[in-house]
Amino acid sequence: MQSDTTGTTRLLYWLTFFSGMLECLCFAGIVFGYASLVFVLKEDGYFSQLCVSDLERNGTTTVKDCTRQDEMFSLVFTVASFLNNFMNIFSGFLFDYFGTMVTRLLAISLYTTGTLLVTISNATFSFLLFPALSCIAVGGMLLLMTNMQVGNLFPTHRSTIITLYSGAFDSSSAVFLFIKVLHEQGISMRSSFLFLSFCSIIHIVRTFTLMPRKHIPYPLPQHYTYGVKCGNSNSYNVEHNMTDEALEVTSKPSCRMNIPNNETDLNPSGDVASFRSCVLSWFFLWQLLWLSIMQLRHYFFIGTLNPSLIRLGQNDANLVSRYTNAFALTQLCGVLCAPWNGLILDRHKGKPLCPGETEQEADMRAALVSLFLTSLQCLLFSLCASIPFLPLQYFTFALQVINRAFLYGGNAAFINIVFPACHFGKLYGLVMSMSSVISLLQYPCFALVKGPLGGDPFYVDIALTLITLLAFIHPLFVFIHCKKIAHLRRNRQSVTLNAKVLE
């Protein structure tokens, strides 16, 4: 009887995992395929009133100057990407205090509102793109946040699943490519977004059947289950076989202090960490800087991709369309690249630890490799993006999707490793929100390119590449911390050994 229950529970876990993958892959991060959508929006005449006619020097040929139109499209993405991250602080508190069901219902409401706003928008009501894309971005991020806890169902592959979901989130940006292709085949953008609106029914069903009402605890209790009970009744069953008191006891170990304020030892006393102490730690500060710098680089690249391709392609519409499609197709590979980072983070799982070493110390050493590789990838990506050679951009697209998959998956995994699980939603939300403030610099950068630099982003790209070097501070700090911990452990072992000899 117990084996049947265990088999049913494992099936529930796998259904939750695969349905979460589908949700992240097809819906959560579609806003980051904005470069493909801009191509469609321009054809449908959005913000076309901002284009002005100029005469060539010979005074006979009239050409259109659409600089202001490009600026408005860039502003739409800037606002959406900013709110996508900034609202995470409120989303994190909502998730930690009210649980999965409330957070997901809000996410579905926002997402559906956004897709419906796109269906009723047109060239006359182009301004509706601002609330529409913002709602889609915030709703999609909320869906990702609630799915990340699914990694707790598979303890030995926890980081791998978190990074896999993050990669699926990145790959979902290719949905706008499919909308672009369908638009070229005669299917209107309105019909495509109306279909996305109807798909919200799937999210609602999954919320009530394959997700917990509150949270998935870590460590995971034995025979933990959730969802709809398939027994004598069809009532909603949350955390089956666990009373409220058991859940409270189970949650306590995850709220222990992982990194003390003095940061000289890992969890020496088992004190409960306050949210404030986590935010004021050096780990949080360097993680914020690390994420903000690379996120700004990616946002500026995505937001200026369409005008950059037009400039490098010398206004050849077919060439621009081909490179836009290539960029969108590479985004599909995010779900394939993200597990590499997860495997790096989980590579020590199941292996014996060094004498006296804790599991969290081993996790930190694995995170060090991940942080360094992500920083190095961003530097290479930024260098390639700075070179004004169109064929090289294929390689730039590949580096961009690999780095983006490592960046966001590694960010979530690092917060899970270093800080208490009971603060994950708040800390993840806070670091994403604060980084979004820095990402607002993309718009003045874009204005600088369109204005004084005459449309050439070369100098801004070089400046951002130099700033990217600051991202290496974080892995350096973690390296020094790991060395200090190892040194202290060896000293303790030496003292213990000497004491035994004296006895």
Short mmCIF file of C-alpha atoms in Angstrom, two decimals:
data_model
loop_
_atom_site.label_atom_id
_atom_site.label_comp_id
_atom_site.label_asym_id
_atom_site.label_seq_id
_atom_site.Cartn_x
_atom_site.Cartn_y
_atom_site.Cartn_z
CA MET A 1 0.00 0.00 0.00
CA GLN A 2 2.82 2.37 0.89
CA SER A 3 4.67 1.57 -2.34
CA ASP A 4 1.54 2.51 -4.29
CA THR A 5 1.35 5.79 -2.41
CA THR A 6 5.02 6.46 -3.06
CA GLY A 7 4.58 5.70 -6.77
CA THR A 8 1.60 8.05 -7.00
CA THR A 9 3.55 10.78 -5.20
CA ARG A 10 6.54 10.44 -7.54
CA LEU A 11 4.18 10.62 -10.52
CA LEU A 12 2.70 13.81 -9.07
CA TYR A 13 6.20 15.28 -8.70
CA TRP A 14 7.11 14.50 -12.31
CA LEU A 15 3.82 15.86 -13.65
CA THR A 16 4.45 19.07 -11.71
CA PHE A 17 7.98 19.28 -13.11
CA PHE A 18 7.06 18.71 -16.77
CA SER A 19 3.97 20.94 -16.69
CA GLY A 20 6.11 23.66 -15.11
CA MET A 21 8.64 23.29 -17.90
CA LEU A 22 5.87 23.69 -20.48
CA GLU A 23 4.54 26.76 -18.69
CA CYS A 24 7.94 28.47 -18.53
CA LEU A 25 8.88 27.44 -22.07
CA CYS A 26 5.71 28.66 -23.79
CA PHE A 27 4.54 31.61 -21.73
CA ALA A 28 6.64 33.01 -18.90
CA GLY A 29 9.39 35.02 -20.65
CA ILE A 30 7.90 35.85 -24.04
CA VAL A 31 8.44 39.59 -23.53
CA PHE A 32 12.18 39.11 -24.14
CA GLY A 33 11.46 38.11 -27.73
CA TYR A 34 10.51 41.75 -28.24
CA ALA A 35 12.91 42.20 -31.17
CA SER A 36 10.73 39.83 -33.25
CA LEU A 37 7.53 41.55 -32.15
CA VAL A 38 8.86 44.98 -33.13
CA PHE A 39 9.16 43.72 -36.70
CA VAL A 40 5.42 42.88 -36.67
CA LEU A 41 4.44 46.08 -34.90
CA LYS A 42 6.21 48.21 -37.50
CA GLU A 43 4.41 46.41 -40.31
CA ASP A 44 1.08 47.03 -38.55
CA GLY A 45 1.87 50.74 -38.26
CA TYR A 46 2.36 51.11 -34.51
CA PHE A 47 3.83 54.56 -33.67
CA SER A 48 4.10 55.21 -37.42
CA GLN A 49 2.90 58.79 -36.86
CA LEU A 50 6.31 59.48 -35.30
CA CYS A 51 8.07 58.88 -38.62
CA VAL A 52 8.82 62.09 -40.51
CA SER A 53 9.70 62.61 -44.18
CA ASP A 54 13.07 64.13 -45.06
CA LEU A 55 14.43 65.20 -48.44
CA GLU A 56 17.74 63.86 -49.69
CA ARG A 57 20.50 66.35 -50.49
CA ASN A 58 19.47 66.49 -54.15
CA GLY A 59 16.01 67.66 -53.03
CA THR A 60 14.12 65.13 -55.14
CA THR A 61 14.01 61.92 -53.09
CA THR A 62 11.92 61.66 -49.93
CA VAL A 63 12.97 59.25 -47.19
CA LYS A 64 11.40 58.48 -43.84
CA ASP A 65 13.20 59.21 -40.61
CA CYS A 66 11.79 56.81 -37.99
CA THR A 67 14.21 57.61 -35.19
CA ARG A 68 11.42 58.70 -32.84
CA GLN A 69 9.48 55.52 -33.64
CA ASP A 70 12.51 53.41 -32.67
CA GLU A 71 12.88 55.41 -29.46
CA MET A 72 9.25 54.74 -28.56
CA PHE A 73 9.61 51.00 -29.20
CA SER A 74 12.74 51.03 -27.05
CA LEU A 75 10.84 52.86 -24.29
CA VAL A 76 8.10 50.20 -24.33
CA PHE A 77 10.70 47.50 -23.72
CA THR A 78 12.52 49.60 -21.12
CA VAL A 79 9.33 50.07 -19.08
CA ALA A 80 8.31 46.39 -19.42
CA SER A 81 11.74 45.03 -18.51
CA PHE A 82 12.00 47.47 -15.59
CA LEU A 83 8.64 46.45 -14.13
CA ASN A 84 9.45 42.80 -14.85
CA ASN A 85 12.21 43.05 -12.25
CA PHE A 86 11.13 45.94 -10.02
CA MET A 87 7.79 44.38 -9.10
CA ASN A 88 9.62 41.29 -7.89
CA ILE A 89 10.13 42.79 -4.43
CA PHE A 90 6.36 42.97 -3.94
CA SER A 91 5.93 39.59 -5.63
CA GLY A 92 8.52 38.05 -3.30
CA PHE A 93 6.73 39.27 -0.18
CA LEU A 94 3.41 38.12 -1.64
CA PHE A 95 4.82 34.68 -2.39
CA ASP A 96 6.47 34.25 1.03
CA TYR A 97 3.46 35.41 3.04
CA PHE A 98 0.44 34.25 1.01
CA GLY A 99 1.82 31.23 -0.82
CA THR A 100 1.68 29.73 -4.28
CA MET A 101 -2.03 29.84 -5.07
CA VAL A 102 -2.56 33.55 -4.39
CA THR A 103 0.63 34.46 -6.26
CA ARG A 104 -0.28 32.36 -9.29
CA LEU A 105 -3.83 33.70 -9.49
CA LEU A 106 -2.42 37.23 -9.55
CA ALA A 107 0.12 36.18 -12.20
CA ILE A 108 -2.57 34.67 -14.41
CA SER A 109 -4.76 37.78 -14.05
CA LEU A 110 -1.92 40.10 -15.07
CA TYR A 111 -0.80 37.87 -17.93
CA THR A 112 -4.29 37.54 -19.38
CA THR A 113 -4.89 41.29 -19.05
CA GLY A 114 -1.69 41.96 -20.99
CA THR A 115 -2.47 39.60 -23.86
CA LEU A 116 -6.04 40.95 -24.13
CA LEU A 117 -4.74 44.53 -24.24
CA VAL A 118 -2.57 43.60 -27.23
CA THR A 119 -5.61 42.13 -29.02
CA ILE A 120 -7.56 45.39 -28.73
CA SER A 121 -4.60 47.62 -29.59
CA ASN A 122 -3.86 48.96 -33.07
CA ALA A 123 -1.84 51.70 -34.78
CA THR A 124 -4.23 54.34 -33.40
CA PHE A 125 -4.00 53.00 -29.84
CA SER A 126 -0.28 52.19 -29.87
CA PHE A 127 0.07 53.46 -26.30
CA LEU A 128 -1.69 50.29 -25.09
CA LEU A 129 1.60 48.49 -25.67
CA PHE A 130 2.96 50.06 -22.48
CA PRO A 131 0.49 48.45 -20.03
CA ALA A 132 0.14 45.31 -22.20
CA LEU A 133 3.83 44.35 -22.34
CA SER A 134 4.31 45.37 -18.71
CA CYS A 135 1.48 43.09 -17.52
CA ILE A 136 2.81 40.19 -19.60
CA ALA A 137 6.32 40.72 -18.21
CA VAL A 138 5.26 40.90 -14.54
CA GLY A 139 2.80 38.01 -14.85
CA GLY A 140 5.39 35.83 -16.55
CA MET A 141 7.99 36.51 -13.86
CA LEU A 142 5.48 35.56 -11.17
CA LEU A 143 4.85 32.25 -12.94
CA LEU A 144 8.60 31.58 -12.98
CA MET A 145 8.96 32.44 -9.28
CA THR A 146 6.25 29.97 -8.24
CA ASN A 147 7.81 27.25 -10.40
CA MET A 148 11.33 27.57 -8.99
CA GLN A 149 10.26 25.84 -5.76
CA VAL A 150 9.63 22.67 -7.78
CA GLY A 151 13.38 22.06 -7.43
CA ASN A 152 12.70 21.24 -3.76
CA LEU A 153 10.87 18.08 -4.89
CA PHE A 154 14.17 16.71 -6.27
CA PRO A 155 16.83 17.49 -3.61
CA THR A 156 19.82 15.99 -5.42
CA HIS A 157 19.03 17.96 -8.59
CA ARG A 158 17.69 21.11 -7.00
CA SER A 159 19.98 23.64 -8.70
CA THR A 160 19.73 21.85 -12.04
CA ILE A 161 15.94 22.15 -12.04
CA ILE A 162 16.06 25.82 -11.00
CA THR A 163 18.45 26.63 -13.84
CA LEU A 164 16.42 24.49 -16.25
CA TYR A 165 13.29 26.50 -15.49
CA SER A 166 15.26 29.70 -15.91
CA GLY A 167 16.50 28.48 -19.29
CA ALA A 168 12.94 27.60 -20.33
CA PHE A 169 11.95 31.14 -19.29
CA ASP A 170 14.63 32.52 -21.63
CA SER A 171 13.65 30.19 -24.47
CA SER A 172 10.02 31.29 -24.30
CA SER A 173 11.11 34.54 -25.97
CA ALA A 174 10.99 32.55 -29.23
CA VAL A 175 7.16 32.63 -29.00
CA PHE A 176 7.25 36.12 -30.54
CA LEU A 177 9.24 34.64 -33.43
CA PHE A 178 6.39 32.20 -34.10
CA ILE A 179 3.95 35.13 -33.96
CA LYS A 180 6.15 36.94 -36.51
CA VAL A 181 6.25 33.89 -38.82
CA LEU A 182 2.48 33.41 -38.51
CA HIS A 183 1.99 37.10 -39.29
CA GLU A 184 3.99 36.67 -42.49
CA GLN A 185 1.66 33.78 -43.38
CA GLY A 186 -1.40 35.97 -43.00
CA ILE A 187 -2.42 35.23 -39.38
CA SER A 188 -2.95 38.49 -37.53
CA MET A 189 -1.13 39.40 -34.36
CA ARG A 190 -4.52 39.85 -32.70
CA SER A 191 -5.43 36.20 -33.31
CA SER A 192 -2.12 35.00 -31.88
CA PHE A 193 -2.50 36.99 -28.67
CA LEU A 194 -6.14 35.94 -28.34
CA PHE A 195 -4.91 32.32 -28.37
CA LEU A 196 -2.40 33.14 -25.62
CA SER A 197 -5.28 34.62 -23.59
CA PHE A 198 -7.31 31.41 -23.85
CA CYS A 199 -4.28 29.39 -22.72
CA SER A 200 -4.66 30.98 -19.29
CA ILE A 201 -7.23 28.26 -18.61
CA ILE A 202 -4.29 25.80 -18.55
CA HIS A 203 -2.49 27.88 -15.93
CA ILE A 204 -5.60 27.97 -13.72
CA VAL A 205 -6.10 24.19 -13.92
CA ARG A 206 -2.43 23.59 -13.06
CA THR A 207 -2.65 25.98 -10.09
CA PHE A 208 -5.38 23.90 -8.45
CA THR A 209 -4.19 20.41 -9.41
CA LEU A 210 -0.38 20.35 -9.68
CA MET A 211 0.82 23.07 -7.31
CA PRO A 212 0.65 23.46 -3.50
CA ARG A 213 -1.57 26.04 -1.86
CA LYS A 214 1.33 27.43 0.21
CA HIS A 215 4.95 26.35 -0.43
CA ILE A 216 7.00 23.26 -1.20
CA PRO A 217 9.20 22.86 1.92
CA TYR A 218 12.92 22.13 1.94
CA PRO A 219 14.15 19.66 3.16
CA LEU A 220 11.25 17.68 1.75
CA PRO A 221 9.24 15.62 4.29
CA GLN A 222 8.65 11.95 3.59
CA HIS A 223 5.50 11.20 1.55
CA TYR A 224 4.88 14.91 1.02
CA THR A 225 2.04 15.54 -1.42
CA TYR A 226 -0.38 18.27 -2.49
CA GLY A 227 -3.06 19.07 -5.06
CA VAL A 228 -6.45 17.41 -5.54
CA LYS A 229 -7.08 14.29 -3.46
CA CYS A 230 -8.26 11.41 -5.63
CA GLY A 231 -9.97 9.51 -2.83
CA ASN A 232 -13.46 9.41 -1.44
CA SER A 233 -13.82 13.12 -2.01
CA ASN A 234 -12.54 15.54 -4.57
CA SER A 235 -11.70 18.26 -2.10
CA TYR A 236 -8.52 20.28 -2.33
CA ASN A 237 -5.74 18.65 -0.31
CA VAL A 238 -2.74 20.73 0.72
CA GLU A 239 0.43 19.06 2.03
CA HIS A 240 -1.18 15.66 2.56
CA ASN A 241 -0.03 13.73 5.66
CA MET A 242 1.32 16.93 7.23
CA THR A 243 -0.37 18.87 10.00
CA ASP A 244 0.22 22.58 10.45
CA GLU A 245 2.52 21.82 13.39
CA ALA A 246 4.57 19.38 11.33
CA LEU A 247 4.89 21.90 8.55
CA GLU A 248 6.11 24.51 11.01
CA VAL A 249 8.75 22.17 12.41
CA THR A 250 9.82 21.17 8.91
CA SER A 251 10.25 24.79 7.91
CA LYS A 252 12.51 25.70 10.81
CA PRO A 253 15.76 24.11 9.53
CA SER A 254 15.48 26.04 6.27
CA CYS A 255 15.39 29.32 8.22
CA ARG A 256 18.73 28.71 9.91
CA MET A 257 21.51 31.16 9.33
CA ASN A 258 23.55 30.14 6.32
CA ILE A 259 26.00 33.04 6.28
CA PRO A 260 26.62 34.75 9.63
CA ASN A 261 27.27 38.48 9.84
CA ASN A 262 30.97 37.98 10.47
CA GLU A 263 31.16 35.64 7.47
CA THR A 264 34.02 33.68 8.97
CA ASP A 265 32.17 30.43 9.48
CA LEU A 266 29.20 28.72 7.93
CA ASN A 267 26.30 28.16 10.30
CA PRO A 268 28.34 27.90 13.51
CA SER A 269 25.47 28.41 15.93
CA GLY A 270 22.31 27.63 14.00
CA ASP A 271 20.86 31.07 14.77
CA VAL A 272 17.83 32.11 12.79
CA ALA A 273 18.81 34.64 10.13
CA SER A 274 16.82 37.83 9.87
CA PHE A 275 15.84 39.21 6.50
CA ARG A 276 17.71 42.42 7.35
CA SER A 277 20.98 40.59 8.10
CA CYS A 278 20.75 38.83 4.73
CA VAL A 279 20.21 42.09 2.84
CA LEU A 280 23.11 43.81 4.63
CA SER A 281 25.58 40.99 3.96
CA TRP A 282 28.41 41.37 1.47
CA PHE A 283 27.11 38.35 -0.42
CA PHE A 284 23.87 40.13 -1.23
CA LEU A 285 25.67 43.35 -2.23
CA TRP A 286 28.06 41.64 -4.66
CA GLN A 287 25.29 39.44 -6.03
CA LEU A 288 23.27 42.58 -6.76
CA LEU A 289 26.20 44.26 -8.52
CA TRP A 290 26.98 41.08 -10.48
CA LEU A 291 23.41 40.70 -11.70
CA SER A 292 22.81 44.41 -12.41
CA ILE A 293 25.85 44.91 -14.62
CA MET A 294 25.20 41.91 -16.84
CA GLN A 295 21.45 42.50 -16.96
CA LEU A 296 22.00 46.08 -18.18
CA ARG A 297 24.27 44.76 -20.93
CA HIS A 298 21.64 42.25 -22.08
CA TYR A 299 18.75 44.72 -21.94
CA PHE A 300 20.62 47.32 -23.96
CA PHE A 301 21.50 44.69 -26.57
CA ILE A 302 17.90 43.43 -26.90
CA GLY A 303 16.37 46.90 -26.87
CA THR A 304 18.66 48.20 -29.63
CA LEU A 305 18.89 45.03 -31.71
CA ASN A 306 16.37 46.05 -34.38
CA PRO A 307 17.88 49.49 -35.20
CA SER A 308 21.40 48.02 -34.98
CA LEU A 309 20.54 45.32 -37.53
CA ILE A 310 18.95 47.95 -39.79
CA ARG A 311 22.14 50.03 -39.64
CA LEU A 312 24.51 47.09 -40.19
CA GLY A 313 22.22 45.62 -42.88
CA GLN A 314 22.01 48.99 -44.66
CA ASN A 315 18.19 49.05 -44.49
CA ASP A 316 17.84 45.71 -46.30
CA ALA A 317 14.48 44.47 -44.91
CA ASN A 318 15.06 40.84 -45.95
CA LEU A 319 18.50 40.79 -44.31
CA VAL A 320 17.16 42.35 -41.13
CA SER A 321 14.32 39.80 -41.03
CA ARG A 322 16.78 36.92 -41.47
CA TYR A 323 18.99 38.07 -38.59
CA THR A 324 15.95 38.79 -36.42
CA ASN A 325 14.74 35.23 -37.01
CA ALA A 326 18.22 33.88 -36.25
CA PHE A 327 18.28 35.76 -32.95
CA ALA A 328 14.84 34.47 -31.98
CA LEU A 329 15.75 30.89 -32.90
CA THR A 330 18.87 30.99 -30.73
CA GLN A 331 16.63 31.92 -27.79
CA LEU A 332 15.11 28.45 -28.04
CA CYS A 333 18.48 27.05 -27.03
CA GLY A 334 18.25 28.70 -23.60
CA VAL A 335 16.48 25.65 -22.21
CA LEU A 336 19.37 23.49 -23.48
CA CYS A 337 22.12 25.76 -22.11
CA ALA A 338 20.71 26.37 -18.63
CA PRO A 339 21.17 22.76 -17.35
CA TRP A 340 24.92 23.07 -17.95
CA ASN A 341 25.03 25.62 -15.14
CA GLY A 342 22.82 23.40 -13.00
CA LEU A 343 25.15 20.45 -13.51
CA ILE A 344 28.08 22.64 -12.44
CA LEU A 345 26.21 23.64 -9.29
CA ASP A 346 25.07 20.08 -8.50
CA ARG A 347 28.20 18.20 -9.61
CA HIS A 348 29.23 17.43 -6.01
CA LYS A 349 25.85 16.04 -4.96
CA GLY A 350 26.04 12.43 -3.85
CA LYS A 351 29.82 12.53 -3.50
CA PRO A 352 31.61 12.28 -0.14
CA LEU A 353 32.55 15.62 1.40
CA CYS A 354 36.00 16.59 2.60
CA PRO A 355 36.60 15.88 6.32
CA GLY A 356 34.76 18.50 8.35
CA GLU A 357 33.21 20.14 5.27
CA THR A 358 29.49 20.97 5.29
CA GLU A 359 27.10 20.55 2.38
CA GLN A 360 26.72 24.30 2.15
CA GLU A 361 30.49 24.83 1.85
CA ALA A 362 30.53 22.39 -1.07
CA ASP A 363 27.64 24.28 -2.64
CA MET A 364 29.58 27.52 -2.29
CA ARG A 365 32.60 26.09 -4.09
CA ALA A 366 30.37 24.93 -6.93
CA ALA A 367 28.73 28.37 -7.08
CA LEU A 368 32.17 29.99 -7.40
CA VAL A 369 32.80 28.20 -10.72
CA SER A 370 29.34 29.15 -11.96
CA LEU A 371 29.80 32.85 -11.07
CA PHE A 372 33.18 33.07 -12.80
CA LEU A 373 32.03 31.34 -15.99
CA THR A 374 28.95 33.57 -16.21
CA SER A 375 31.09 36.71 -15.86
CA LEU A 376 33.52 35.47 -18.51
CA GLN A 377 30.67 34.67 -20.93
CA CYS A 378 29.23 38.16 -20.51
CA LEU A 379 32.60 39.76 -21.23
CA LEU A 380 32.98 37.75 -24.46
CA PHE A 381 29.39 38.46 -25.47
CA SER A 382 29.84 42.19 -24.90
CA LEU A 383 33.07 42.24 -26.93
CA CYS A 384 31.43 40.52 -29.89
CA ALA A 385 28.37 42.79 -29.71
CA SER A 386 30.69 45.81 -29.86
CA ILE A 387 32.24 44.80 -33.19
CA PRO A 388 30.20 46.29 -36.08
CA PHE A 389 30.49 43.24 -38.36
CA LEU A 390 27.13 41.73 -39.29
CA PRO A 391 28.11 38.03 -39.80
CA LEU A 392 29.77 38.03 -36.36
CA GLN A 393 26.37 38.67 -34.81
CA TYR A 394 25.44 35.01 -35.26
CA PHE A 395 28.16 34.19 -32.73
CA THR A 396 27.00 37.10 -30.56
CA PHE A 397 23.48 35.64 -30.50
CA ALA A 398 24.83 32.27 -29.34
CA LEU A 399 26.94 33.84 -26.57
CA GLN A 400 24.00 35.99 -25.49
CA VAL A 401 21.60 33.10 -25.00
CA ILE A 402 24.19 30.99 -23.16
CA ASN A 403 25.13 33.85 -20.86
CA ARG A 404 21.51 34.81 -20.18
CA ALA A 405 20.64 31.23 -19.28
CA PHE A 406 23.60 31.06 -16.88
CA LEU A 407 22.87 34.50 -15.43
CA TYR A 408 19.30 34.11 -14.22
CA GLY A 409 19.51 30.44 -13.29
CA GLY A 410 22.74 31.06 -11.40
CA ASN A 411 21.23 34.07 -9.63
CA ALA A 412 18.30 32.05 -8.26
CA ALA A 413 20.52 29.09 -7.37
CA PHE A 414 23.06 31.27 -5.52
CA ILE A 415 20.32 32.87 -3.39
CA ASN A 416 19.03 29.37 -2.62
CA ILE A 417 22.50 28.21 -1.57
CA VAL A 418 23.64 31.14 0.54
CA PHE A 419 20.49 32.45 2.22
CA PRO A 420 17.69 30.79 4.23
CA ALA A 421 14.92 29.24 2.18
CA CYS A 422 12.25 31.06 4.20
CA HIS A 423 13.55 34.37 2.76
CA PHE A 424 13.98 33.17 -0.83
CA GLY A 425 10.96 34.97 -2.31
CA LYS A 426 11.80 38.26 -0.60
CA LEU A 427 15.53 38.17 -1.39
CA TYR A 428 15.02 37.02 -4.97
CA GLY A 429 12.41 39.73 -5.44
CA LEU A 430 14.60 42.40 -3.83
CA VAL A 431 17.71 41.64 -5.88
CA MET A 432 15.67 41.60 -9.10
CA SER A 433 13.87 44.84 -8.16
CA MET A 434 17.06 46.72 -7.25
CA SER A 435 18.82 45.51 -10.39
CA SER A 436 15.90 46.80 -12.47
CA VAL A 437 16.61 50.35 -11.27
CA ILE A 438 20.08 50.10 -12.78
CA SER A 439 18.62 48.58 -15.95
CA LEU A 440 16.77 51.89 -16.53
CA LEU A 441 20.13 53.25 -17.70
CA GLN A 442 19.49 51.45 -20.98
CA TYR A 443 17.12 54.19 -22.14
CA PRO A 444 19.54 57.14 -21.68
CA CYS A 445 22.17 54.95 -23.36
CA PHE A 446 19.80 54.45 -26.28
CA ALA A 447 19.02 58.19 -26.39
CA LEU A 448 22.77 58.91 -26.44
CA VAL A 449 23.21 56.55 -29.39
CA LYS A 450 20.30 58.04 -31.33
CA GLY A 451 21.33 61.62 -30.54
CA PRO A 452 24.99 62.70 -30.19
CA LEU A 453 26.40 59.43 -31.57
CA GLY A 454 24.28 59.53 -34.71
CA GLY A 455 22.96 55.98 -34.39
CA ASP A 456 26.34 54.32 -33.88
CA PRO A 457 26.40 52.41 -30.53
CA PHE A 458 30.14 51.58 -30.71
CA TYR A 459 31.30 53.86 -27.88
CA VAL A 460 28.40 52.89 -25.60
CA ASP A 461 29.15 49.20 -26.29
CA ILE A 462 32.81 49.73 -25.34
CA ALA A 463 31.82 51.54 -22.14
CA LEU A 464 29.45 48.73 -21.17
CA THR A 465 32.16 46.15 -21.90
CA LEU A 466 34.55 47.90 -19.51
CA ILE A 467 31.83 48.06 -16.85
CA THR A 468 31.29 44.32 -17.30
CA LEU A 469 34.75 43.75 -15.79
CA LEU A 470 33.28 44.76 -12.41
CA ALA A 471 31.22 41.56 -12.44
CA PHE A 472 34.39 39.57 -11.65
CA ILE A 473 34.47 41.10 -8.14
CA HIS A 474 31.71 38.75 -6.99
CA PRO A 475 33.42 35.42 -7.85
CA LEU A 476 36.67 36.84 -6.43
CA PHE A 477 34.93 37.60 -3.13
CA VAL A 478 33.38 34.12 -2.97
CA PHE A 479 36.80 32.59 -3.75
CA ILE A 480 38.42 34.49 -0.87
CA HIS A 481 35.58 33.46 1.44
CA CYS A 482 35.91 29.77 0.49
CA LYS A 483 39.67 29.89 1.06
CA LYS A 484 39.14 31.49 4.47
CA ILE A 485 36.60 28.84 5.45
CA ALA A 486 38.91 26.02 4.32
CA HIS A 487 41.80 27.55 6.28
CA LEU A 488 39.69 27.81 9.45
CA ARG A 489 38.52 24.22 9.05
CA ARG A 490 42.09 22.95 8.71
CA ASN A 491 43.10 24.90 11.82
CA ARG A 492 40.22 23.42 13.82
CA GLN A 493 41.13 19.91 12.66
CA SER A 494 44.77 20.52 13.61
CA VAL A 495 43.80 21.76 17.09
CA THR A 496 41.51 18.76 17.61
CA LEU A 497 44.23 16.36 16.49
CA ASN A 498 46.80 17.94 18.79
CA ALA A 499 44.36 17.74 21.71
CA LYS A 500 43.82 14.05 21.09
CA VAL A 501 47.60 13.43 20.96
CA LEU A 502 48.07 15.25 24.26
CA GLU A 503 45.33 13.19 25.87
#
